[in-house]
Tab-separated table of C-alpha atoms in Angstrom:
chain	number	residue	atom	x	y	z
A	12	MET	CA	87.578	116.724	133.115
A	13	SER	CA	89.442	114.009	131.195
A	14	VAL	CA	88.482	113.023	127.674
A	15	SER	CA	87.271	109.661	128.958
A	16	SER	CA	85.024	111.422	131.468
A	17	VAL	CA	83.613	113.679	128.760
A	18	ILE	CA	82.800	110.705	126.547
A	19	ALA	CA	81.232	108.853	129.468
A	20	ALA	CA	79.089	111.890	130.250
A	21	ALA	CA	78.053	112.186	126.612
A	22	LEU	CA	76.844	108.597	126.575
A	23	VAL	CA	74.919	108.732	129.855
A	24	ALA	CA	71.510	107.200	129.364
A	25	VAL	CA	68.279	109.186	129.314
A	26	PRO	CA	64.769	107.843	129.722
A	27	LEU	CA	63.047	106.689	126.565
A	28	SER	CA	61.195	109.783	125.427
A	29	ALA	CA	58.241	108.048	123.824
A	30	PRO	CA	57.711	104.530	125.151
A	31	ILE	CA	55.510	102.342	123.020
A	32	ALA	CA	52.835	100.304	124.711
A	33	ALA	CA	53.222	96.638	123.918
A	34	PRO	CA	52.673	93.238	125.499
A	35	ALA	CA	55.457	91.902	127.679
A	36	PRO	CA	58.090	89.823	125.869
A	37	LEU	CA	57.924	86.054	125.984
A	38	ALA	CA	59.266	84.804	129.275
A	39	GLY	CA	62.964	84.000	129.129
A	40	SER	CA	63.393	84.951	125.472
A	41	ALA	CA	65.630	87.956	126.141
A	42	GLU	CA	68.012	85.785	128.110
A	43	THR	CA	68.258	82.866	125.710
A	44	TRP	CA	68.551	84.349	122.219
A	45	GLN	CA	71.892	84.134	120.452
A	46	ARG	CA	73.413	87.588	119.886
A	47	ALA	CA	75.806	88.580	117.111
A	48	ASP	CA	78.208	91.523	117.249
A	49	THR	CA	75.707	94.056	115.941
A	50	VAL	CA	78.228	96.914	116.081
A	51	ALA	CA	80.716	95.116	113.823
A	52	GLU	CA	77.905	93.822	111.600
A	53	TRP	CA	76.510	97.299	110.902
A	54	TYR	CA	79.975	98.785	110.674
A	55	ASP	CA	80.641	96.413	107.778
A	56	THR	CA	77.229	97.132	106.273
A	57	THR	CA	77.949	100.870	106.343
A	58	ALA	CA	81.367	100.411	104.755
A	59	ALA	CA	79.959	98.125	102.054
A	60	THR	CA	77.094	100.516	101.322
A	61	ILE	CA	79.399	103.479	100.790
A	62	ALA	CA	81.897	101.431	98.803
A	63	ALA	CA	79.153	100.208	96.472
A	64	ALA	CA	77.146	103.389	95.929
A	65	GLY	CA	78.549	106.214	97.986
A	66	ALA	CA	78.843	109.821	96.886
A	67	SER	CA	81.636	111.150	94.693
A	68	ALA	CA	82.886	113.455	97.474
A	69	GLN	CA	84.775	111.949	100.399
A	70	VAL	CA	83.371	114.446	102.894
A	71	THR	CA	79.825	113.533	101.812
A	72	ASN	CA	80.576	109.906	102.630
A	73	SER	CA	82.083	110.946	105.975
A	74	ARG	CA	78.812	112.780	106.639
A	75	THR	CA	76.869	109.584	105.885
A	76	TRP	CA	78.971	107.700	108.433
A	77	ALA	CA	78.594	110.479	111.006
A	78	ILE	CA	74.801	110.770	110.706
A	79	SER	CA	74.247	107.003	110.693
A	80	TRP	CA	76.328	106.317	113.774
A	81	LEU	CA	75.571	109.452	115.765
A	82	SER	CA	71.863	108.703	115.456
A	83	ALA	CA	72.565	105.147	116.641
A	84	ALA	CA	74.616	106.421	119.586
A	85	ARG	CA	71.804	108.772	120.552
A	86	ALA	CA	69.287	105.922	120.385
A	87	LEU	CA	71.434	103.725	122.634
A	88	ARG	CA	71.336	106.331	125.408
A	89	HIS	CA	67.655	105.644	126.030
A	90	ARG	CA	66.511	103.534	128.969
A	91	PRO	CA	65.398	100.904	129.547
A	92	SER	CA	67.941	99.270	127.261
A	93	PRO	CA	68.184	95.504	127.533
A	94	PRO	CA	70.094	93.673	124.787
A	95	ALA	CA	67.080	93.330	122.497
A	96	PHE	CA	66.435	97.073	122.648
A	97	ARG	CA	70.081	97.946	121.956
A	98	ASP	CA	70.464	95.693	118.937
A	99	ALA	CA	67.153	96.797	117.444
A	100	ALA	CA	67.911	100.483	118.055
A	101	LEU	CA	71.392	100.366	116.552
A	102	ALA	CA	70.356	98.409	113.464
A	103	SER	CA	67.278	100.571	112.894
A	104	ALA	CA	69.111	103.880	113.274
A	105	VAL	CA	71.931	102.985	110.905
A	106	HIS	CA	69.523	101.387	108.435
A	107	ARG	CA	67.178	104.386	108.366
A	108	SER	CA	70.078	106.791	107.850
A	109	LEU	CA	71.710	104.749	105.101
A	110	VAL	CA	68.472	104.091	103.211
A	111	THR	CA	67.782	107.827	103.222
A	112	LEU	CA	71.288	108.902	102.218
A	113	VAL	CA	72.123	106.013	99.850
A	114	PRO	CA	68.694	105.019	98.492
A	115	SER	CA	70.130	102.952	95.638
A	116	ARG	CA	71.137	100.324	98.224
A	117	LYS	CA	67.666	100.007	99.779
A	118	GLN	CA	67.209	96.363	98.807
A	119	GLU	CA	70.509	95.293	100.355
A	120	LEU	CA	69.964	97.433	103.448
A	121	ASP	CA	66.435	96.141	103.982
A	122	ALA	CA	67.784	92.583	103.823
A	123	ALA	CA	70.500	93.414	106.362
A	124	LEU	CA	67.942	94.939	108.736
A	125	ALA	CA	65.647	91.953	108.380
A	126	ALA	CA	68.518	89.618	109.244
A	127	SER	CA	69.423	91.639	112.336
A	128	LEU	CA	65.842	91.913	113.573
A	129	ALA	CA	65.120	88.241	112.923
A	130	ARG	CA	67.585	87.304	115.645
A	131	ILE	CA	65.816	89.442	118.236
A	132	PRO	CA	62.828	87.976	120.112
A	133	GLU	CA	59.509	89.718	119.525
A	134	GLY	CA	58.330	91.937	122.306
A	135	VAL	CA	58.299	95.397	123.799
A	136	ASP	CA	62.102	95.762	123.912
A	137	LYS	CA	62.482	95.054	120.216
A	138	ARG	CA	59.655	97.401	119.255
A	139	ARG	CA	60.973	100.164	121.458
A	140	GLY	CA	64.439	99.728	119.965
A	141	VAL	CA	63.169	99.974	116.394
A	142	ALA	CA	61.141	103.059	117.271
A	143	ALA	CA	64.022	104.773	119.077
A	144	GLY	CA	66.533	104.098	116.297
A	145	THR	CA	64.190	105.272	113.576
A	146	ARG	CA	63.176	108.368	115.516
A	147	GLU	CA	66.768	109.427	116.260
A	148	ALA	CA	67.811	108.902	112.636
A	149	ASP	CA	64.912	110.988	111.333
A	150	ALA	CA	65.688	113.765	113.817
A	151	LEU	CA	69.366	113.935	112.916
A	152	LEU	CA	68.661	113.768	109.194
A	153	ALA	CA	66.365	116.769	109.606
A	154	GLU	CA	68.966	118.558	111.735
A	155	ARG	CA	71.657	118.092	109.061
A	156	ASP	CA	69.416	118.822	106.069
A	157	LYS	CA	70.984	121.339	103.655
A	158	ASP	CA	74.245	121.441	105.612
A	159	GLY	CA	76.265	122.066	102.433
A	160	LEU	CA	77.972	118.671	102.326
A	161	ASP	CA	76.338	117.282	99.194
A	162	PRO	CA	78.779	116.807	96.271
A	163	GLN	CA	77.448	119.801	94.322
A	164	SER	CA	77.876	122.174	97.245
A	165	VAL	CA	81.280	120.733	98.130
A	166	SER	CA	82.782	121.447	94.699
A	167	PRO	CA	81.173	124.475	93.041
A	168	PRO	CA	82.907	126.098	90.055
A	169	TYR	CA	86.154	127.660	91.239
A	170	THR	CA	88.244	130.329	89.530
A	171	PRO	CA	91.870	130.812	90.650
A	172	VAL	CA	92.319	134.161	92.371
A	173	SER	CA	95.393	135.076	90.284
A	174	SER	CA	98.303	133.697	88.286
A	175	ASP	CA	100.936	135.210	90.589
A	176	PRO	CA	103.861	133.061	91.791
A	177	GLY	CA	102.861	130.971	94.787
A	178	VAL	CA	99.121	131.039	94.032
A	179	TRP	CA	97.355	127.782	93.197
A	180	ARG	CA	96.459	127.105	89.593
A	181	PRO	CA	95.294	123.925	87.778
A	182	THR	CA	98.002	121.284	87.567
A	183	PRO	CA	99.114	118.855	84.870
A	184	PRO	CA	98.315	116.549	83.262
A	185	SER	CA	94.549	117.269	83.275
A	186	PHE	CA	94.601	120.896	84.497
A	187	SER	CA	91.273	120.218	86.219
A	188	PRO	CA	89.389	123.060	87.947
A	189	GLY	CA	89.805	123.378	91.689
A	190	VAL	CA	87.615	121.064	93.782
A	191	GLN	CA	86.363	121.021	97.371
A	192	SER	CA	86.337	124.820	97.677
A	193	GLY	CA	82.722	124.701	98.840
A	194	THR	CA	83.440	122.388	101.758
A	195	ARG	CA	84.647	125.424	103.695
A	196	ASP	CA	81.106	126.848	103.585
A	197	ALA	CA	79.439	123.736	105.003
A	198	LYS	CA	77.874	123.561	108.443
A	199	PRO	CA	80.221	121.854	110.934
A	200	PHE	CA	78.930	119.598	113.681
A	201	LEU	CA	80.757	121.352	116.522
A	202	PRO	CA	83.232	124.200	115.794
A	203	ALA	CA	81.735	127.667	116.076
A	204	THR	CA	83.320	128.774	112.799
A	205	ARG	CA	85.041	127.061	109.907
A	206	SER	CA	88.259	128.974	110.621
A	207	GLN	CA	88.355	128.271	114.354
A	208	TYR	CA	91.492	126.147	113.998
A	209	ARG	CA	92.937	127.682	110.850
A	210	PRO	CA	96.730	127.209	110.939
A	211	ALA	CA	99.266	129.998	110.479
A	212	PRO	CA	100.098	130.915	106.855
A	213	PRO	CA	102.552	128.743	104.932
A	214	PRO	CA	106.194	129.859	104.846
A	215	ALA	CA	107.217	132.453	102.259
A	216	LEU	CA	108.398	131.100	98.912
A	217	THR	CA	111.915	132.412	99.602
A	218	SER	CA	112.093	131.109	103.182
A	219	GLU	CA	114.632	128.480	104.138
A	220	ARG	CA	111.881	126.055	105.122
A	221	TYR	CA	109.937	126.304	101.862
A	222	VAL	CA	113.043	126.100	99.692
A	223	LYS	CA	114.202	123.020	101.626
A	224	ASP	CA	110.801	121.326	101.388
A	225	LEU	CA	110.458	122.017	97.682
A	226	GLU	CA	113.915	120.579	97.041
A	227	GLU	CA	112.917	117.435	98.939
A	228	VAL	CA	109.911	117.013	96.652
A	229	ARG	CA	112.065	117.636	93.577
A	230	VAL	CA	114.542	114.929	94.569
A	231	TYR	CA	112.299	112.304	96.175
A	232	GLY	CA	108.944	112.949	94.549
A	233	ALA	CA	109.891	112.879	90.874
A	234	ALA	CA	108.448	110.184	88.659
A	235	GLY	CA	111.930	109.040	87.710
A	236	SER	CA	113.637	109.685	91.050
A	237	THR	CA	116.802	107.697	91.664
A	238	ALA	CA	116.968	108.875	95.288
A	239	ARG	CA	113.600	107.409	96.329
A	240	THR	CA	113.950	103.811	97.496
A	241	PRO	CA	111.590	100.982	96.500
A	242	ALA	CA	110.264	100.976	100.079
A	243	GLN	CA	109.507	104.693	99.854
A	244	THR	CA	107.774	104.211	96.515
A	245	GLU	CA	105.656	101.464	98.059
A	246	THR	CA	104.668	103.753	100.942
A	247	ALA	CA	103.637	106.470	98.490
A	248	GLN	CA	101.547	103.988	96.503
A	249	PHE	CA	100.004	102.376	99.600
A	250	TRP	CA	98.656	105.667	100.998
A	251	LEU	CA	97.628	107.146	97.638
A	252	GLY	CA	93.909	106.399	97.750
A	253	SER	CA	90.944	107.811	99.657
A	254	SER	CA	91.680	108.390	103.333
A	255	LEU	CA	88.144	107.286	104.196
A	256	THR	CA	88.782	103.936	102.506
A	257	LEU	CA	92.287	103.517	103.921
A	258	TYR	CA	91.240	104.321	107.475
A	259	ASP	CA	88.221	102.023	107.343
A	260	GLY	CA	90.490	99.131	108.318
A	261	VAL	CA	92.140	101.135	111.079
A	262	LEU	CA	88.856	102.112	112.721
A	263	ARG	CA	87.416	98.635	112.248
A	264	ALA	CA	90.377	97.186	114.132
A	265	ALA	CA	89.655	99.557	117.009
A	266	VAL	CA	85.972	98.589	117.008
A	267	VAL	CA	86.650	94.848	116.954
A	268	GLN	CA	89.381	95.059	119.577
A	269	SER	CA	86.995	96.903	121.935
A	270	GLN	CA	84.428	94.113	122.223
A	271	ASP	CA	84.782	94.183	125.998
A	272	ARG	CA	83.456	97.777	126.019
A	273	SER	CA	79.754	98.548	126.026
A	274	GLN	CA	77.740	98.666	122.833
A	275	SER	CA	77.058	102.363	123.491
A	276	TRP	CA	80.759	103.111	123.857
A	277	ARG	CA	81.731	101.323	120.643
A	278	THR	CA	78.920	102.995	118.719
A	279	GLY	CA	80.002	106.336	120.151
A	280	LEU	CA	83.573	105.682	119.015
A	281	VAL	CA	82.453	105.264	115.400
A	282	ALA	CA	80.210	108.322	115.626
A	283	LEU	CA	82.825	110.619	117.167
A	284	PHE	CA	85.486	109.441	114.725
A	285	HIS	CA	83.409	110.482	111.736
A	286	VAL	CA	82.010	113.669	113.267
A	287	ALA	CA	85.617	114.725	113.878
A	288	LEU	CA	86.509	113.859	110.291
A	289	VAL	CA	83.654	115.892	108.810
A	290	ASP	CA	84.672	118.943	110.830
A	291	THR	CA	88.334	118.370	109.963
A	292	GLN	CA	87.575	118.313	106.244
A	293	ILE	CA	85.633	121.569	106.549
A	294	ALA	CA	88.556	123.170	108.396
A	295	THR	CA	91.015	121.819	105.816
A	296	SER	CA	89.063	123.316	102.940
A	297	ASP	CA	88.918	126.629	104.792
A	298	ALA	CA	92.704	126.726	105.151
A	299	LYS	CA	93.429	125.509	101.635
A	300	TYR	CA	91.315	128.205	100.014
A	301	ALA	CA	92.349	130.905	102.456
A	302	TYR	CA	96.033	130.471	101.539
A	303	VAL	CA	95.674	128.985	97.990
A	304	LEU	CA	99.331	127.865	97.936
A	305	TRP	CA	100.442	126.412	94.630
A	306	ARG	CA	101.361	122.763	94.345
A	307	PRO	CA	104.982	121.562	94.135
A	308	VAL	CA	104.593	120.575	90.480
A	309	THR	CA	103.704	124.157	89.577
A	310	ALA	CA	106.587	125.608	91.547
A	311	LEU	CA	109.147	123.127	90.203
A	312	GLN	CA	108.090	123.465	86.577
A	313	VAL	CA	108.864	127.182	86.704
A	314	THR	CA	112.553	126.278	86.423
A	315	ASP	CA	112.237	122.732	85.042
A	316	PRO	CA	109.195	122.275	82.777
A	317	SER	CA	110.019	118.576	82.362
A	318	TRP	CA	109.715	117.764	86.080
A	319	THR	CA	106.869	115.329	86.745
A	320	PRO	CA	105.648	113.916	90.091
A	321	LEU	CA	105.358	110.210	90.804
A	322	HIS	CA	101.589	110.580	91.124
A	323	ASN	CA	99.179	113.045	89.553
A	324	THR	CA	98.461	116.040	91.750
A	325	PRO	CA	94.920	116.436	93.159
A	326	ALA	CA	93.044	119.532	92.002
A	327	HIS	CA	93.205	121.758	95.078
A	328	PRO	CA	95.829	123.840	96.905
A	329	ASP	CA	98.856	122.419	98.710
A	330	TYR	CA	98.495	123.783	102.232
A	331	PRO	CA	97.500	121.989	104.381
A	332	SER	CA	97.371	118.380	103.207
A	333	GLY	CA	93.911	116.856	103.390
A	334	HIS	CA	95.253	113.303	103.620
A	335	ASN	CA	97.249	114.324	106.635
A	336	SER	CA	94.540	116.323	108.382
A	337	TYR	CA	92.413	113.163	108.097
A	338	ALA	CA	95.261	111.073	109.522
A	339	GLY	CA	95.796	113.528	112.373
A	340	ALA	CA	92.124	113.547	113.354
A	341	ALA	CA	91.965	109.756	113.266
A	342	GLN	CA	95.081	109.493	115.409
A	343	GLN	CA	93.688	111.969	117.956
A	344	VAL	CA	90.329	110.235	118.388
A	345	LEU	CA	91.786	106.743	118.673
A	346	THR	CA	94.579	107.809	121.010
A	347	ALA	CA	92.212	109.711	123.292
A	348	LEU	CA	89.619	106.949	123.522
A	349	ILE	CA	91.779	103.816	123.369
A	350	GLY	CA	95.327	104.889	124.167
A	351	PRO	CA	98.409	105.428	121.994
A	352	ARG	CA	98.748	101.745	121.116
A	353	SER	CA	96.257	99.274	119.751
A	354	ARG	CA	95.405	96.335	121.948
A	355	ARG	CA	96.703	93.929	119.331
A	356	PRO	CA	98.549	94.379	116.035
A	357	TYR	CA	96.173	95.115	113.179
A	358	THR	CA	96.616	94.698	109.442
A	359	ILE	CA	95.150	96.851	106.663
A	360	GLY	CA	95.266	96.789	102.886
A	361	SER	CA	95.188	99.485	100.231
A	362	PRO	CA	93.000	99.798	97.126
A	363	THR	CA	95.896	101.465	95.301
A	364	LEU	CA	98.334	98.623	96.087
A	365	PRO	CA	96.324	95.396	95.809
A	366	GLY	CA	97.816	92.362	97.477
A	367	VAL	CA	100.019	94.351	99.851
A	368	THR	CA	99.148	94.705	103.531
A	369	ARG	CA	100.749	96.575	106.411
A	370	THR	CA	100.606	95.754	110.104
A	371	TYR	CA	100.607	98.366	112.863
A	372	THR	CA	100.615	98.411	116.644
A	373	ASP	CA	99.626	102.046	117.236
A	374	TRP	CA	97.654	104.923	115.692
A	375	LYS	CA	100.608	107.266	115.078
A	376	ARG	CA	102.590	105.307	112.528
A	377	PRO	CA	99.892	105.513	109.831
A	378	ALA	CA	99.916	109.299	110.242
A	379	ASP	CA	103.710	109.387	110.044
A	380	GLU	CA	103.603	107.320	106.861
A	381	ASN	CA	101.014	109.668	105.367
A	382	ILE	CA	103.390	112.603	105.888
A	383	ASP	CA	106.191	110.845	104.030
A	384	ALA	CA	103.916	109.347	101.392
A	385	ARG	CA	102.645	112.655	100.043
A	386	VAL	CA	106.191	113.996	99.719
A	387	TRP	CA	107.410	110.843	97.978
A	388	SER	CA	104.380	110.999	95.667
A	389	GLY	CA	105.588	114.454	94.625
A	390	ILE	CA	102.267	116.096	95.445
A	391	HIS	CA	102.771	117.899	98.788
A	392	THR	CA	105.471	119.785	100.633
A	393	ARG	CA	106.403	118.359	104.022
A	394	ILE	CA	105.246	121.505	105.821
A	395	ALA	CA	101.770	121.055	104.278
A	396	ASP	CA	101.730	117.457	105.564
A	397	GLU	CA	102.900	118.271	109.079
A	398	VAL	CA	100.509	121.189	109.458
A	399	GLY	CA	97.714	118.965	108.152
A	400	VAL	CA	98.294	116.436	110.944
A	401	ARG	CA	98.290	119.203	113.560
A	402	LEU	CA	95.084	120.692	112.162
A	403	GLY	CA	93.337	117.327	112.234
A	404	ARG	CA	94.424	116.697	115.800
A	405	ASP	CA	93.250	120.152	116.892
A	406	VAL	CA	89.801	119.744	115.362
A	407	ALA	CA	89.399	116.202	116.714
A	408	ALA	CA	90.420	117.357	120.194
A	409	HIS	CA	87.637	119.952	119.951
A	410	THR	CA	85.183	117.210	119.007
A	411	LEU	CA	86.132	115.159	122.040
A	412	ARG	CA	86.051	118.079	124.455
A	413	ASN	CA	82.575	119.009	123.272
A	414	ALA	CA	81.187	115.525	122.664
A	415	VAL	CA	78.419	115.957	125.213
A	416	LYS	CA	76.835	118.605	122.936
A	417	LEU	CA	76.309	115.970	120.252
A	418	PHE	CA	74.004	114.005	122.545
A	419	SER	CA	72.010	116.812	124.127
């Protein structure tokens, strides 16, 4: 069965499990009311909510996205589902999830829900939609309770396993303790085990590949590199920030460009994207702390204590790259559901390079730039980047193959 067929099967409608008795809607109201793009509206509300008051851990914020939009996708499978039902169900599911997971934004979220519901004519369809969205959100919140993706569980105290060559240790300038080691113990949405897609071990320190990759970082990733071009420096700076933030614009472009697809399909796209990303981040943490490979800065300072990377090194092991596993998963989901190219060129910005935008026509080039960017930042070996992309694609492919399980 093709990926498209699997997704279609996952989003097949089911009868409304608990219909609510109500008077019939006003005659003609469902046909005459002016509809907004509720998917894009609540996409932006979700992004704004997390940007304003999200958790400190990226994977926790990915979880918030996944729960909010998977509950909405589940609600939209119910029948009957006229437009009033669909808009009310989507808005109510995302609202209920966000208010529960980001309670500090309740006032803003309540106002957003009120605005969405005010456009919908009163009647049985609206009430059923609100009930279905709220019910699905509550059920999924209960299902994911204590799944180990809260910030405290994600980053428990971590002690390096040894000080031997090749083993990760805290890196300059802050020498911060290792973070994200607990993500590997979290409950995934779909894989049977956290290590199901664990990549092969990194190359030996004396191997031709590792020596070559480390030399590339030394030459192109140094703070004062004369080999790195201004364009390469810009790429490193552009992709420096949170992958969740950087890929918000990429996914939004896909959502907006798919307005001719059904509301259920577009909601499912957002849900599957973030479910895949949660599971990818769990798998990435598993691999990082299984292999605990030291960072380039540690390796290079053994022979040159003055060597400094362009950007400060994050406080977790090198292999595989988390930025790139995220990019690989995003590429896989968008390519499988939309195709290798976007319908129209799309433009995104970067919080770490204000005022600069980049325009793309496919989903692969951002991943390719992520691979280069982490090398030119001086914080990852190329093998860690390339393996990260492959890991993300593998996990996301698993998500898509098993999508129907998310809606059962």
